[in-house]
């Protein structure tokens, strides 16, 4: 996956804040400057900018971004300025508030669960409880159907991998997908009990022997499995497709 490239000399938070103020309140919003500055700063640097902007101008930069930028860009930039765990916790809550969530909504939760480090997931859980006075697991249980819960609840991140198990379970997944039985207990057991690295090895065996792992059915569960597989096996491909959709 691509890494965030920073300028050779990073301006101070005060300099960035002043440039952003001009870009947000000049004779027309300068979106290129806003994207260039915020798109080339790490999370810790964005946090400093947010604090400095508040100190200098007595106003939240997130509020300014939301009120000044429109559409997808405004939402993206305001979320980008949040603390990563709080941002993901709010995205999960927004998803779950829509009622009984289907694949379109659950995709956000799967992306967070499958493409994040164990430390980040723990921070998201803590942020969710702090913000909404409810555990993330309880929230998912109350809003998500039982079969889909098994996919989105939690992934294990131990690094033990058994290649024989990977080969065997790749065959079981292939059989279930061929018979369009993506909700069968065996498939759900594999996805909900195997660690991240074991699943990656299983998907690798599947790709080598059966190729079309993405043909896992068109129902909600089958669609969700495709997102899980992509986020674990090739997250850069999945997020490239997501970005393309919103261009």
JSON list of C-alpha atoms in Angstrom, two decimals:
[
{"chain": "A", "resi": 1, "resn": "UNK", "atom": "CA", "xyz": [0.00, 0.00, 0.00]},
{"chain": "A", "resi": 2, "resn": "UNK", "atom": "CA", "xyz": [1.25, 3.51, -0.78]},
{"chain": "A", "resi": 3, "resn": "UNK", "atom": "CA", "xyz": [2.85, 5.46, 2.06]},
{"chain": "A", "resi": 4, "resn": "UNK", "atom": "CA", "xyz": [2.25, 9.09, 2.98]},
{"chain": "A", "resi": 5, "resn": "UNK", "atom": "CA", "xyz": [5.01, 11.25, 1.48]},
{"chain": "A", "resi": 6, "resn": "UNK", "atom": "CA", "xyz": [6.05, 14.28, 3.51]},
{"chain": "A", "resi": 7, "resn": "UNK", "atom": "CA", "xyz": [7.88, 17.39, 2.29]},
{"chain": "A", "resi": 8, "resn": "UNK", "atom": "CA", "xyz": [11.62, 17.52, 3.03]},
{"chain": "A", "resi": 9, "resn": "UNK", "atom": "CA", "xyz": [11.04, 20.39, 5.45]},
{"chain": "A", "resi": 10, "resn": "UNK", "atom": "CA", "xyz": [7.68, 20.28, 7.20]},
{"chain": "A", "resi": 11, "resn": "UNK", "atom": "CA", "xyz": [6.32, 23.74, 8.12]},
{"chain": "A", "resi": 12, "resn": "UNK", "atom": "CA", "xyz": [5.44, 24.43, 11.74]},
{"chain": "A", "resi": 13, "resn": "UNK", "atom": "CA", "xyz": [1.83, 23.93, 12.91]},
{"chain": "A", "resi": 14, "resn": "UNK", "atom": "CA", "xyz": [1.51, 27.72, 13.12]},
{"chain": "A", "resi": 15, "resn": "UNK", "atom": "CA", "xyz": [2.60, 28.17, 9.49]},
{"chain": "A", "resi": 16, "resn": "UNK", "atom": "CA", "xyz": [0.25, 25.43, 8.33]},
{"chain": "A", "resi": 17, "resn": "UNK", "atom": "CA", "xyz": [-2.63, 26.88, 10.34]},
{"chain": "A", "resi": 18, "resn": "UNK", "atom": "CA", "xyz": [-2.13, 30.36, 8.90]},
{"chain": "A", "resi": 19, "resn": "UNK", "atom": "CA", "xyz": [-1.99, 29.04, 5.32]},
{"chain": "A", "resi": 20, "resn": "UNK", "atom": "CA", "xyz": [-5.11, 26.98, 5.92]},
{"chain": "A", "resi": 21, "resn": "UNK", "atom": "CA", "xyz": [-6.91, 30.02, 7.35]},
{"chain": "A", "resi": 22, "resn": "UNK", "atom": "CA", "xyz": [-6.20, 31.98, 4.18]},
{"chain": "A", "resi": 23, "resn": "UNK", "atom": "CA", "xyz": [-7.24, 29.03, 1.99]},
{"chain": "A", "resi": 24, "resn": "UNK", "atom": "CA", "xyz": [-10.51, 28.63, 3.89]},
{"chain": "A", "resi": 25, "resn": "UNK", "atom": "CA", "xyz": [-11.44, 32.30, 4.17]},
{"chain": "A", "resi": 26, "resn": "UNK", "atom": "CA", "xyz": [-9.94, 34.04, 1.17]},
{"chain": "A", "resi": 27, "resn": "UNK", "atom": "CA", "xyz": [-11.66, 35.19, -2.05]},
{"chain": "A", "resi": 28, "resn": "UNK", "atom": "CA", "xyz": [-12.86, 31.67, -2.73]},
{"chain": "A", "resi": 29, "resn": "UNK", "atom": "CA", "xyz": [-11.81, 28.46, -1.09]},
{"chain": "A", "resi": 30, "resn": "UNK", "atom": "CA", "xyz": [-8.42, 27.17, -2.25]},
{"chain": "A", "resi": 31, "resn": "UNK", "atom": "CA", "xyz": [-9.06, 23.44, -2.22]},
{"chain": "A", "resi": 32, "resn": "UNK", "atom": "CA", "xyz": [-5.66, 22.58, -3.69]},
{"chain": "A", "resi": 33, "resn": "UNK", "atom": "CA", "xyz": [-3.80, 24.24, -0.81]},
{"chain": "A", "resi": 34, "resn": "UNK", "atom": "CA", "xyz": [-6.01, 22.54, 1.78]},
{"chain": "A", "resi": 35, "resn": "UNK", "atom": "CA", "xyz": [-5.52, 19.11, 0.20]},
{"chain": "A", "resi": 36, "resn": "UNK", "atom": "CA", "xyz": [-1.80, 19.66, -0.26]},
{"chain": "A", "resi": 37, "resn": "UNK", "atom": "CA", "xyz": [-1.19, 20.64, 3.37]},
{"chain": "A", "resi": 38, "resn": "UNK", "atom": "CA", "xyz": [-3.45, 18.13, 5.12]},
{"chain": "A", "resi": 39, "resn": "UNK", "atom": "CA", "xyz": [-2.72, 15.36, 2.64]},
{"chain": "A", "resi": 40, "resn": "UNK", "atom": "CA", "xyz": [1.00, 15.55, 3.38]},
{"chain": "A", "resi": 41, "resn": "UNK", "atom": "CA", "xyz": [0.92, 15.48, 7.18]},
{"chain": "A", "resi": 42, "resn": "UNK", "atom": "CA", "xyz": [1.02, 12.50, 9.54]},
{"chain": "A", "resi": 43, "resn": "UNK", "atom": "CA", "xyz": [-1.69, 11.98, 12.15]},
{"chain": "A", "resi": 44, "resn": "UNK", "atom": "CA", "xyz": [0.44, 13.49, 14.92]},
{"chain": "A", "resi": 45, "resn": "UNK", "atom": "CA", "xyz": [1.15, 16.56, 12.74]},
{"chain": "A", "resi": 46, "resn": "UNK", "atom": "CA", "xyz": [-2.54, 16.97, 11.89]},
{"chain": "A", "resi": 47, "resn": "UNK", "atom": "CA", "xyz": [-3.31, 16.83, 15.60]},
{"chain": "A", "resi": 48, "resn": "UNK", "atom": "CA", "xyz": [-0.86, 19.69, 16.21]},
{"chain": "A", "resi": 49, "resn": "UNK", "atom": "CA", "xyz": [-2.43, 21.69, 13.38]},
{"chain": "A", "resi": 50, "resn": "UNK", "atom": "CA", "xyz": [-5.90, 21.15, 14.86]},
{"chain": "A", "resi": 51, "resn": "UNK", "atom": "CA", "xyz": [-4.76, 22.33, 18.29]},
{"chain": "A", "resi": 52, "resn": "UNK", "atom": "CA", "xyz": [-2.81, 25.31, 16.91]},
{"chain": "A", "resi": 53, "resn": "UNK", "atom": "CA", "xyz": [-5.67, 26.41, 14.64]},
{"chain": "A", "resi": 54, "resn": "UNK", "atom": "CA", "xyz": [-8.02, 26.42, 17.63]},
{"chain": "A", "resi": 55, "resn": "UNK", "atom": "CA", "xyz": [-5.54, 28.46, 19.70]},
{"chain": "A", "resi": 56, "resn": "UNK", "atom": "CA", "xyz": [-4.88, 31.01, 16.96]},
{"chain": "A", "resi": 57, "resn": "UNK", "atom": "CA", "xyz": [-8.38, 31.56, 15.62]},
{"chain": "A", "resi": 58, "resn": "UNK", "atom": "CA", "xyz": [-10.66, 30.34, 18.45]},
{"chain": "A", "resi": 59, "resn": "UNK", "atom": "CA", "xyz": [-12.41, 28.08, 16.00]},
{"chain": "A", "resi": 60, "resn": "UNK", "atom": "CA", "xyz": [-12.37, 24.38, 15.21]},
{"chain": "A", "resi": 61, "resn": "UNK", "atom": "CA", "xyz": [-10.68, 23.57, 11.92]},
{"chain": "A", "resi": 62, "resn": "UNK", "atom": "CA", "xyz": [-12.98, 20.56, 11.57]},
{"chain": "A", "resi": 63, "resn": "UNK", "atom": "CA", "xyz": [-15.99, 22.87, 11.77]},
{"chain": "A", "resi": 64, "resn": "UNK", "atom": "CA", "xyz": [-14.40, 25.19, 9.19]},
{"chain": "A", "resi": 65, "resn": "UNK", "atom": "CA", "xyz": [-13.77, 22.31, 6.80]},
{"chain": "A", "resi": 66, "resn": "UNK", "atom": "CA", "xyz": [-17.33, 21.03, 7.20]},
{"chain": "A", "resi": 67, "resn": "UNK", "atom": "CA", "xyz": [-18.91, 24.43, 6.63]},
{"chain": "A", "resi": 68, "resn": "UNK", "atom": "CA", "xyz": [-16.61, 25.56, 3.81]},
{"chain": "A", "resi": 69, "resn": "UNK", "atom": "CA", "xyz": [-16.03, 22.45, 1.70]},
{"chain": "A", "resi": 70, "resn": "UNK", "atom": "CA", "xyz": [-18.99, 20.70, 0.13]},
{"chain": "A", "resi": 71, "resn": "UNK", "atom": "CA", "xyz": [-19.90, 17.11, -0.66]},
{"chain": "A", "resi": 72, "resn": "UNK", "atom": "CA", "xyz": [-17.54, 14.17, -0.36]},
{"chain": "A", "resi": 73, "resn": "UNK", "atom": "CA", "xyz": [-14.45, 16.40, -0.07]},
{"chain": "A", "resi": 74, "resn": "UNK", "atom": "CA", "xyz": [-15.81, 18.21, 2.98]},
{"chain": "A", "resi": 75, "resn": "UNK", "atom": "CA", "xyz": [-16.66, 14.95, 4.72]},
{"chain": "A", "resi": 76, "resn": "UNK", "atom": "CA", "xyz": [-13.33, 13.36, 3.80]},
{"chain": "A", "resi": 77, "resn": "UNK", "atom": "CA", "xyz": [-11.21, 16.28, 5.01]},
{"chain": "A", "resi": 78, "resn": "UNK", "atom": "CA", "xyz": [-13.11, 16.69, 8.28]},
{"chain": "A", "resi": 79, "resn": "UNK", "atom": "CA", "xyz": [-12.82, 12.96, 9.02]},
{"chain": "A", "resi": 80, "resn": "UNK", "atom": "CA", "xyz": [-9.12, 13.13, 8.06]},
{"chain": "A", "resi": 81, "resn": "UNK", "atom": "CA", "xyz": [-8.56, 15.70, 10.81]},
{"chain": "A", "resi": 82, "resn": "UNK", "atom": "CA", "xyz": [-10.07, 13.50, 13.52]},
{"chain": "A", "resi": 83, "resn": "UNK", "atom": "CA", "xyz": [-7.91, 11.33, 15.75]},
{"chain": "A", "resi": 84, "resn": "UNK", "atom": "CA", "xyz": [-7.78, 8.01, 13.81]},
{"chain": "A", "resi": 85, "resn": "UNK", "atom": "CA", "xyz": [-9.40, 5.88, 16.57]},
{"chain": "A", "resi": 86, "resn": "UNK", "atom": "CA", "xyz": [-12.14, 8.46, 17.17]},
{"chain": "A", "resi": 87, "resn": "UNK", "atom": "CA", "xyz": [-12.72, 8.83, 13.43]},
{"chain": "A", "resi": 88, "resn": "UNK", "atom": "CA", "xyz": [-13.19, 5.09, 12.99]},
{"chain": "A", "resi": 89, "resn": "UNK", "atom": "CA", "xyz": [-15.40, 4.86, 16.08]},
{"chain": "A", "resi": 90, "resn": "UNK", "atom": "CA", "xyz": [-17.65, 7.61, 14.68]},
{"chain": "A", "resi": 91, "resn": "UNK", "atom": "CA", "xyz": [-17.78, 5.90, 11.28]},
{"chain": "A", "resi": 92, "resn": "UNK", "atom": "CA", "xyz": [-18.88, 2.67, 12.96]},
{"chain": "A", "resi": 93, "resn": "UNK", "atom": "CA", "xyz": [-21.55, 4.47, 14.98]},
{"chain": "A", "resi": 94, "resn": "UNK", "atom": "CA", "xyz": [-22.83, 6.27, 11.89]},
{"chain": "A", "resi": 95, "resn": "UNK", "atom": "CA", "xyz": [-23.09, 2.90, 10.16]},
{"chain": "A", "resi": 96, "resn": "UNK", "atom": "CA", "xyz": [-24.94, 1.22, 13.02]},
{"chain": "A", "resi": 97, "resn": "UNK", "atom": "CA", "xyz": [-27.37, 4.13, 13.54]},
{"chain": "A", "resi": 98, "resn": "UNK", "atom": "CA", "xyz": [-28.95, 3.34, 10.18]},
{"chain": "A", "resi": 99, "resn": "UNK", "atom": "CA", "xyz": [-30.80, 0.40, 11.72]},
{"chain": "A", "resi": 100, "resn": "UNK", "atom": "CA", "xyz": [-30.37, -3.19, 10.64]},
{"chain": "A", "resi": 101, "resn": "UNK", "atom": "CA", "xyz": [-27.24, -2.87, 8.57]},
{"chain": "A", "resi": 102, "resn": "UNK", "atom": "CA", "xyz": [-26.71, -4.68, 5.28]},
{"chain": "A", "resi": 103, "resn": "UNK", "atom": "CA", "xyz": [-23.60, -5.15, 3.17]},
{"chain": "A", "resi": 104, "resn": "UNK", "atom": "CA", "xyz": [-23.29, -1.53, 1.98]},
{"chain": "A", "resi": 105, "resn": "UNK", "atom": "CA", "xyz": [-23.15, -0.24, 5.54]},
{"chain": "A", "resi": 106, "resn": "UNK", "atom": "CA", "xyz": [-21.18, -3.13, 7.04]},
{"chain": "A", "resi": 107, "resn": "UNK", "atom": "CA", "xyz": [-18.42, -2.70, 4.47]},
{"chain": "A", "resi": 108, "resn": "UNK", "atom": "CA", "xyz": [-17.11, 0.24, 6.53]},
{"chain": "A", "resi": 109, "resn": "UNK", "atom": "CA", "xyz": [-16.85, -1.93, 9.66]},
{"chain": "A", "resi": 110, "resn": "UNK", "atom": "CA", "xyz": [-15.17, -4.76, 7.75]},
{"chain": "A", "resi": 111, "resn": "UNK", "atom": "CA", "xyz": [-12.62, -2.33, 6.29]},
{"chain": "A", "resi": 112, "resn": "UNK", "atom": "CA", "xyz": [-11.74, -1.06, 9.76]},
{"chain": "A", "resi": 113, "resn": "UNK", "atom": "CA", "xyz": [-11.55, -4.58, 11.23]},
{"chain": "A", "resi": 114, "resn": "UNK", "atom": "CA", "xyz": [-9.55, -6.15, 8.41]},
{"chain": "A", "resi": 115, "resn": "UNK", "atom": "CA", "xyz": [-7.18, -3.36, 7.38]},
{"chain": "A", "resi": 116, "resn": "UNK", "atom": "CA", "xyz": [-6.10, -2.14, 10.82]},
{"chain": "A", "resi": 117, "resn": "UNK", "atom": "CA", "xyz": [-3.40, -3.20, 13.25]},
{"chain": "A", "resi": 118, "resn": "UNK", "atom": "CA", "xyz": [-4.33, -4.88, 16.56]},
{"chain": "A", "resi": 119, "resn": "UNK", "atom": "CA", "xyz": [-3.27, -1.75, 18.47]},
{"chain": "A", "resi": 120, "resn": "UNK", "atom": "CA", "xyz": [-5.49, 0.45, 16.32]},
{"chain": "A", "resi": 121, "resn": "UNK", "atom": "CA", "xyz": [-8.48, -1.86, 16.77]},
{"chain": "A", "resi": 122, "resn": "UNK", "atom": "CA", "xyz": [-8.02, -1.73, 20.53]},
{"chain": "A", "resi": 123, "resn": "UNK", "atom": "CA", "xyz": [-7.87, 2.07, 20.37]},
{"chain": "A", "resi": 124, "resn": "UNK", "atom": "CA", "xyz": [-11.07, 2.13, 18.27]},
{"chain": "A", "resi": 125, "resn": "UNK", "atom": "CA", "xyz": [-12.85, -0.03, 20.85]},
{"chain": "A", "resi": 126, "resn": "UNK", "atom": "CA", "xyz": [-11.73, 2.31, 23.64]},
{"chain": "A", "resi": 127, "resn": "UNK", "atom": "CA", "xyz": [-12.75, 5.41, 21.67]},
{"chain": "A", "resi": 128, "resn": "UNK", "atom": "CA", "xyz": [-16.16, 3.91, 20.87]},
{"chain": "A", "resi": 129, "resn": "UNK", "atom": "CA", "xyz": [-16.87, 3.17, 24.52]},
{"chain": "A", "resi": 130, "resn": "UNK", "atom": "CA", "xyz": [-15.68, 6.63, 25.57]},
{"chain": "A", "resi": 131, "resn": "UNK", "atom": "CA", "xyz": [-17.79, 8.42, 22.95]},
{"chain": "A", "resi": 132, "resn": "UNK", "atom": "CA", "xyz": [-20.99, 6.34, 23.07]},
{"chain": "A", "resi": 133, "resn": "UNK", "atom": "CA", "xyz": [-20.95, 4.66, 26.52]},
{"chain": "A", "resi": 134, "resn": "UNK", "atom": "CA", "xyz": [-21.39, 1.23, 24.96]},
{"chain": "A", "resi": 135, "resn": "UNK", "atom": "CA", "xyz": [-18.98, -1.50, 23.93]},
{"chain": "A", "resi": 136, "resn": "UNK", "atom": "CA", "xyz": [-18.43, -1.96, 20.21]},
{"chain": "A", "resi": 137, "resn": "UNK", "atom": "CA", "xyz": [-19.33, -5.65, 20.50]},
{"chain": "A", "resi": 138, "resn": "UNK", "atom": "CA", "xyz": [-22.67, -4.83, 22.17]},
{"chain": "A", "resi": 139, "resn": "UNK", "atom": "CA", "xyz": [-23.48, -2.26, 19.49]},
{"chain": "A", "resi": 140, "resn": "UNK", "atom": "CA", "xyz": [-22.78, -4.70, 16.67]},
{"chain": "A", "resi": 141, "resn": "UNK", "atom": "CA", "xyz": [-24.82, -7.45, 18.35]},
{"chain": "A", "resi": 142, "resn": "UNK", "atom": "CA", "xyz": [-27.85, -5.18, 18.65]},
{"chain": "A", "resi": 143, "resn": "UNK", "atom": "CA", "xyz": [-27.75, -3.92, 15.05]},
{"chain": "A", "resi": 144, "resn": "UNK", "atom": "CA", "xyz": [-26.32, -6.70, 12.87]},
{"chain": "A", "resi": 145, "resn": "UNK", "atom": "CA", "xyz": [-27.95, -10.00, 11.89]},
{"chain": "A", "resi": 146, "resn": "UNK", "atom": "CA", "xyz": [-26.50, -13.07, 13.60]},
{"chain": "A", "resi": 147, "resn": "UNK", "atom": "CA", "xyz": [-24.88, -14.60, 10.50]},
{"chain": "A", "resi": 148, "resn": "UNK", "atom": "CA", "xyz": [-23.11, -11.34, 9.60]},
{"chain": "A", "resi": 149, "resn": "UNK", "atom": "CA", "xyz": [-22.00, -10.78, 13.21]},
{"chain": "A", "resi": 150, "resn": "UNK", "atom": "CA", "xyz": [-19.65, -13.75, 12.93]},
{"chain": "A", "resi": 151, "resn": "UNK", "atom": "CA", "xyz": [-17.75, -11.99, 10.16]},
{"chain": "A", "resi": 152, "resn": "UNK", "atom": "CA", "xyz": [-17.53, -8.49, 11.61]},
{"chain": "A", "resi": 153, "resn": "UNK", "atom": "CA", "xyz": [-17.06, -9.10, 15.37]},
{"chain": "A", "resi": 154, "resn": "UNK", "atom": "CA", "xyz": [-13.30, -9.61, 15.65]},
{"chain": "A", "resi": 155, "resn": "UNK", "atom": "CA", "xyz": [-10.25, -10.95, 13.86]},
{"chain": "A", "resi": 156, "resn": "UNK", "atom": "CA", "xyz": [-7.42, -12.61, 15.75]},
{"chain": "A", "resi": 157, "resn": "UNK", "atom": "CA", "xyz": [-3.92, -11.28, 15.17]},
{"chain": "A", "resi": 158, "resn": "UNK", "atom": "CA", "xyz": [-1.59, -14.01, 16.42]},
{"chain": "A", "resi": 159, "resn": "UNK", "atom": "CA", "xyz": [1.03, -14.84, 13.78]},
{"chain": "A", "resi": 160, "resn": "UNK", "atom": "CA", "xyz": [0.89, -18.64, 13.86]},
{"chain": "A", "resi": 161, "resn": "UNK", "atom": "CA", "xyz": [0.27, -20.14, 10.41]},
{"chain": "A", "resi": 162, "resn": "UNK", "atom": "CA", "xyz": [-0.29, -23.80, 9.50]},
{"chain": "A", "resi": 163, "resn": "UNK", "atom": "CA", "xyz": [0.11, -24.26, 5.75]},
{"chain": "A", "resi": 164, "resn": "UNK", "atom": "CA", "xyz": [-1.58, -27.66, 5.81]},
{"chain": "A", "resi": 165, "resn": "UNK", "atom": "CA", "xyz": [-4.62, -26.13, 7.48]},
{"chain": "A", "resi": 166, "resn": "UNK", "atom": "CA", "xyz": [-4.55, -23.28, 4.93]},
{"chain": "A", "resi": 167, "resn": "UNK", "atom": "CA", "xyz": [-4.60, -25.76, 2.05]},
{"chain": "A", "resi": 168, "resn": "UNK", "atom": "CA", "xyz": [-7.40, -27.81, 3.60]},
{"chain": "A", "resi": 169, "resn": "UNK", "atom": "CA", "xyz": [-9.56, -24.79, 4.42]},
{"chain": "A", "resi": 170, "resn": "UNK", "atom": "CA", "xyz": [-9.01, -23.27, 0.98]},
{"chain": "A", "resi": 171, "resn": "UNK", "atom": "CA", "xyz": [-10.59, -26.45, -0.42]},
{"chain": "A", "resi": 172, "resn": "UNK", "atom": "CA", "xyz": [-13.51, -26.14, 2.01]},
{"chain": "A", "resi": 173, "resn": "UNK", "atom": "CA", "xyz": [-14.08, -22.51, 1.03]},
{"chain": "A", "resi": 174, "resn": "UNK", "atom": "CA", "xyz": [-13.96, -23.44, -2.63]},
{"chain": "A", "resi": 175, "resn": "UNK", "atom": "CA", "xyz": [-16.55, -26.16, -2.15]},
{"chain": "A", "resi": 176, "resn": "UNK", "atom": "CA", "xyz": [-18.88, -23.82, -0.27]},
{"chain": "A", "resi": 177, "resn": "UNK", "atom": "CA", "xyz": [-18.52, -21.04, -2.84]},
{"chain": "A", "resi": 178, "resn": "UNK", "atom": "CA", "xyz": [-19.07, -23.43, -5.76]},
{"chain": "A", "resi": 179, "resn": "UNK", "atom": "CA", "xyz": [-22.27, -24.66, -4.12]},
{"chain": "A", "resi": 180, "resn": "UNK", "atom": "CA", "xyz": [-23.26, -21.07, -3.23]},
{"chain": "A", "resi": 181, "resn": "UNK", "atom": "CA", "xyz": [-23.29, -21.94, 0.48]},
{"chain": "A", "resi": 182, "resn": "UNK", "atom": "CA", "xyz": [-21.32, -19.00, 1.83]},
{"chain": "A", "resi": 183, "resn": "UNK", "atom": "CA", "xyz": [-23.46, -19.03, 4.99]},
{"chain": "A", "resi": 184, "resn": "UNK", "atom": "CA", "xyz": [-22.66, -22.62, 5.94]},
{"chain": "A", "resi": 185, "resn": "UNK", "atom": "CA", "xyz": [-21.29, -23.11, 9.44]},
{"chain": "A", "resi": 186, "resn": "UNK", "atom": "CA", "xyz": [-17.88, -24.32, 8.27]},
{"chain": "A", "resi": 187, "resn": "UNK", "atom": "CA", "xyz": [-17.20, -21.13, 6.30]},
{"chain": "A", "resi": 188, "resn": "UNK", "atom": "CA", "xyz": [-18.31, -18.93, 9.17]},
{"chain": "A", "resi": 189, "resn": "UNK", "atom": "CA", "xyz": [-16.18, -20.94, 11.61]},
{"chain": "A", "resi": 190, "resn": "UNK", "atom": "CA", "xyz": [-13.06, -20.48, 9.45]},
{"chain": "A", "resi": 191, "resn": "UNK", "atom": "CA", "xyz": [-13.58, -16.73, 9.10]},
{"chain": "A", "resi": 192, "resn": "UNK", "atom": "CA", "xyz": [-14.44, -16.12, 12.75]},
{"chain": "A", "resi": 193, "resn": "UNK", "atom": "CA", "xyz": [-11.76, -18.27, 14.44]},
{"chain": "A", "resi": 194, "resn": "UNK", "atom": "CA", "xyz": [-8.64, -18.07, 12.25]},
{"chain": "A", "resi": 195, "resn": "UNK", "atom": "CA", "xyz": [-6.10, -15.33, 12.77]},
{"chain": "A", "resi": 196, "resn": "UNK", "atom": "CA", "xyz": [-5.34, -12.67, 10.17]},
{"chain": "A", "resi": 197, "resn": "UNK", "atom": "CA", "xyz": [-2.17, -14.36, 8.90]},
{"chain": "A", "resi": 198, "resn": "UNK", "atom": "CA", "xyz": [-3.77, -17.82, 8.72]},
{"chain": "A", "resi": 199, "resn": "UNK", "atom": "CA", "xyz": [-6.60, -16.40, 6.62]},
{"chain": "A", "resi": 200, "resn": "UNK", "atom": "CA", "xyz": [-4.11, -14.69, 4.33]},
{"chain": "A", "resi": 201, "resn": "UNK", "atom": "CA", "xyz": [-2.34, -18.04, 3.79]},
{"chain": "A", "resi": 202, "resn": "UNK", "atom": "CA", "xyz": [-5.68, -19.71, 3.08]},
{"chain": "A", "resi": 203, "resn": "UNK", "atom": "CA", "xyz": [-6.61, -17.08, 0.50]},
{"chain": "A", "resi": 204, "resn": "UNK", "atom": "CA", "xyz": [-3.19, -17.50, -1.12]},
{"chain": "A", "resi": 205, "resn": "UNK", "atom": "CA", "xyz": [-3.75, -21.25, -1.49]},
{"chain": "A", "resi": 206, "resn": "UNK", "atom": "CA", "xyz": [-7.23, -20.56, -2.84]},
{"chain": "A", "resi": 207, "resn": "UNK", "atom": "CA", "xyz": [-5.90, -18.17, -5.46]},
{"chain": "A", "resi": 208, "resn": "UNK", "atom": "CA", "xyz": [-3.19, -20.62, -6.53]},
{"chain": "A", "resi": 209, "resn": "UNK", "atom": "CA", "xyz": [-5.56, -23.57, -6.89]},
{"chain": "A", "resi": 210, "resn": "UNK", "atom": "CA", "xyz": [-9.00, -22.14, -7.68]},
{"chain": "A", "resi": 211, "resn": "UNK", "atom": "CA", "xyz": [-8.40, -18.53, -8.84]},
{"chain": "A", "resi": 212, "resn": "UNK", "atom": "CA", "xyz": [-11.83, -16.88, -8.72]},
{"chain": "A", "resi": 213, "resn": "UNK", "atom": "CA", "xyz": [-12.17, -16.49, -4.95]},
{"chain": "A", "resi": 214, "resn": "UNK", "atom": "CA", "xyz": [-14.21, -13.32, -5.45]},
{"chain": "A", "resi": 215, "resn": "UNK", "atom": "CA", "xyz": [-17.14, -15.29, -6.91]},
{"chain": "A", "resi": 216, "resn": "UNK", "atom": "CA", "xyz": [-18.60, -15.92, -3.48]},
{"chain": "A", "resi": 217, "resn": "UNK", "atom": "CA", "xyz": [-22.28, -15.26, -4.10]},
{"chain": "A", "resi": 218, "resn": "UNK", "atom": "CA", "xyz": [-24.44, -12.18, -4.58]},
{"chain": "A", "resi": 219, "resn": "UNK", "atom": "CA", "xyz": [-26.31, -12.18, -1.26]},
{"chain": "A", "resi": 220, "resn": "UNK", "atom": "CA", "xyz": [-25.34, -9.94, 1.65]},
{"chain": "A", "resi": 221, "resn": "UNK", "atom": "CA", "xyz": [-23.07, -12.52, 3.22]},
{"chain": "A", "resi": 222, "resn": "UNK", "atom": "CA", "xyz": [-21.36, -13.39, -0.04]},
{"chain": "A", "resi": 223, "resn": "UNK", "atom": "CA", "xyz": [-20.76, -9.72, -0.77]},
{"chain": "A", "resi": 224, "resn": "UNK", "atom": "CA", "xyz": [-19.39, -9.18, 2.73]},
{"chain": "A", "resi": 225, "resn": "UNK", "atom": "CA", "xyz": [-17.02, -12.11, 2.31]},
{"chain": "A", "resi": 226, "resn": "UNK", "atom": "CA", "xyz": [-15.60, -10.50, -0.82]},
{"chain": "A", "resi": 227, "resn": "UNK", "atom": "CA", "xyz": [-14.83, -7.34, 1.16]},
{"chain": "A", "resi": 228, "resn": "UNK", "atom": "CA", "xyz": [-13.20, -9.37, 3.96]},
{"chain": "A", "resi": 229, "resn": "UNK", "atom": "CA", "xyz": [-11.07, -11.28, 1.45]},
{"chain": "A", "resi": 230, "resn": "UNK", "atom": "CA", "xyz": [-9.93, -8.15, -0.39]},
{"chain": "A", "resi": 231, "resn": "UNK", "atom": "CA", "xyz": [-9.18, -6.19, 2.79]},
{"chain": "A", "resi": 232, "resn": "UNK", "atom": "CA", "xyz": [-7.01, -9.03, 4.09]},
{"chain": "A", "resi": 233, "resn": "UNK", "atom": "CA", "xyz": [-5.45, -10.24, 0.86]},
{"chain": "A", "resi": 234, "resn": "UNK", "atom": "CA", "xyz": [-5.13, -7.03, -1.17]},
{"chain": "A", "resi": 235, "resn": "UNK", "atom": "CA", "xyz": [-6.26, -3.92, 0.76]},
{"chain": "A", "resi": 236, "resn": "UNK", "atom": "CA", "xyz": [-4.64, -1.57, -1.77]},
{"chain": "A", "resi": 237, "resn": "UNK", "atom": "CA", "xyz": [-6.84, -3.05, -4.53]},
{"chain": "A", "resi": 238, "resn": "UNK", "atom": "CA", "xyz": [-9.99, -2.74, -2.44]},
{"chain": "A", "resi": 239, "resn": "UNK", "atom": "CA", "xyz": [-9.42, 0.89, -1.45]},
{"chain": "A", "resi": 240, "resn": "UNK", "atom": "CA", "xyz": [-8.41, 1.80, -5.01]},
{"chain": "A", "resi": 241, "resn": "UNK", "atom": "CA", "xyz": [-11.81, 0.51, -6.12]},
{"chain": "A", "resi": 242, "resn": "UNK", "atom": "CA", "xyz": [-13.56, 2.48, -3.36]},
{"chain": "A", "resi": 243, "resn": "UNK", "atom": "CA", "xyz": [-11.76, 5.68, -4.38]},
{"chain": "A", "resi": 244, "resn": "UNK", "atom": "CA", "xyz": [-12.69, 5.08, -8.03]},
{"chain": "A", "resi": 245, "resn": "UNK", "atom": "CA", "xyz": [-16.37, 4.80, -7.09]},
{"chain": "A", "resi": 246, "resn": "UNK", "atom": "CA", "xyz": [-16.34, 8.23, -5.42]},
{"chain": "A", "resi": 247, "resn": "UNK", "atom": "CA", "xyz": [-14.35, 10.08, -8.07]}
]
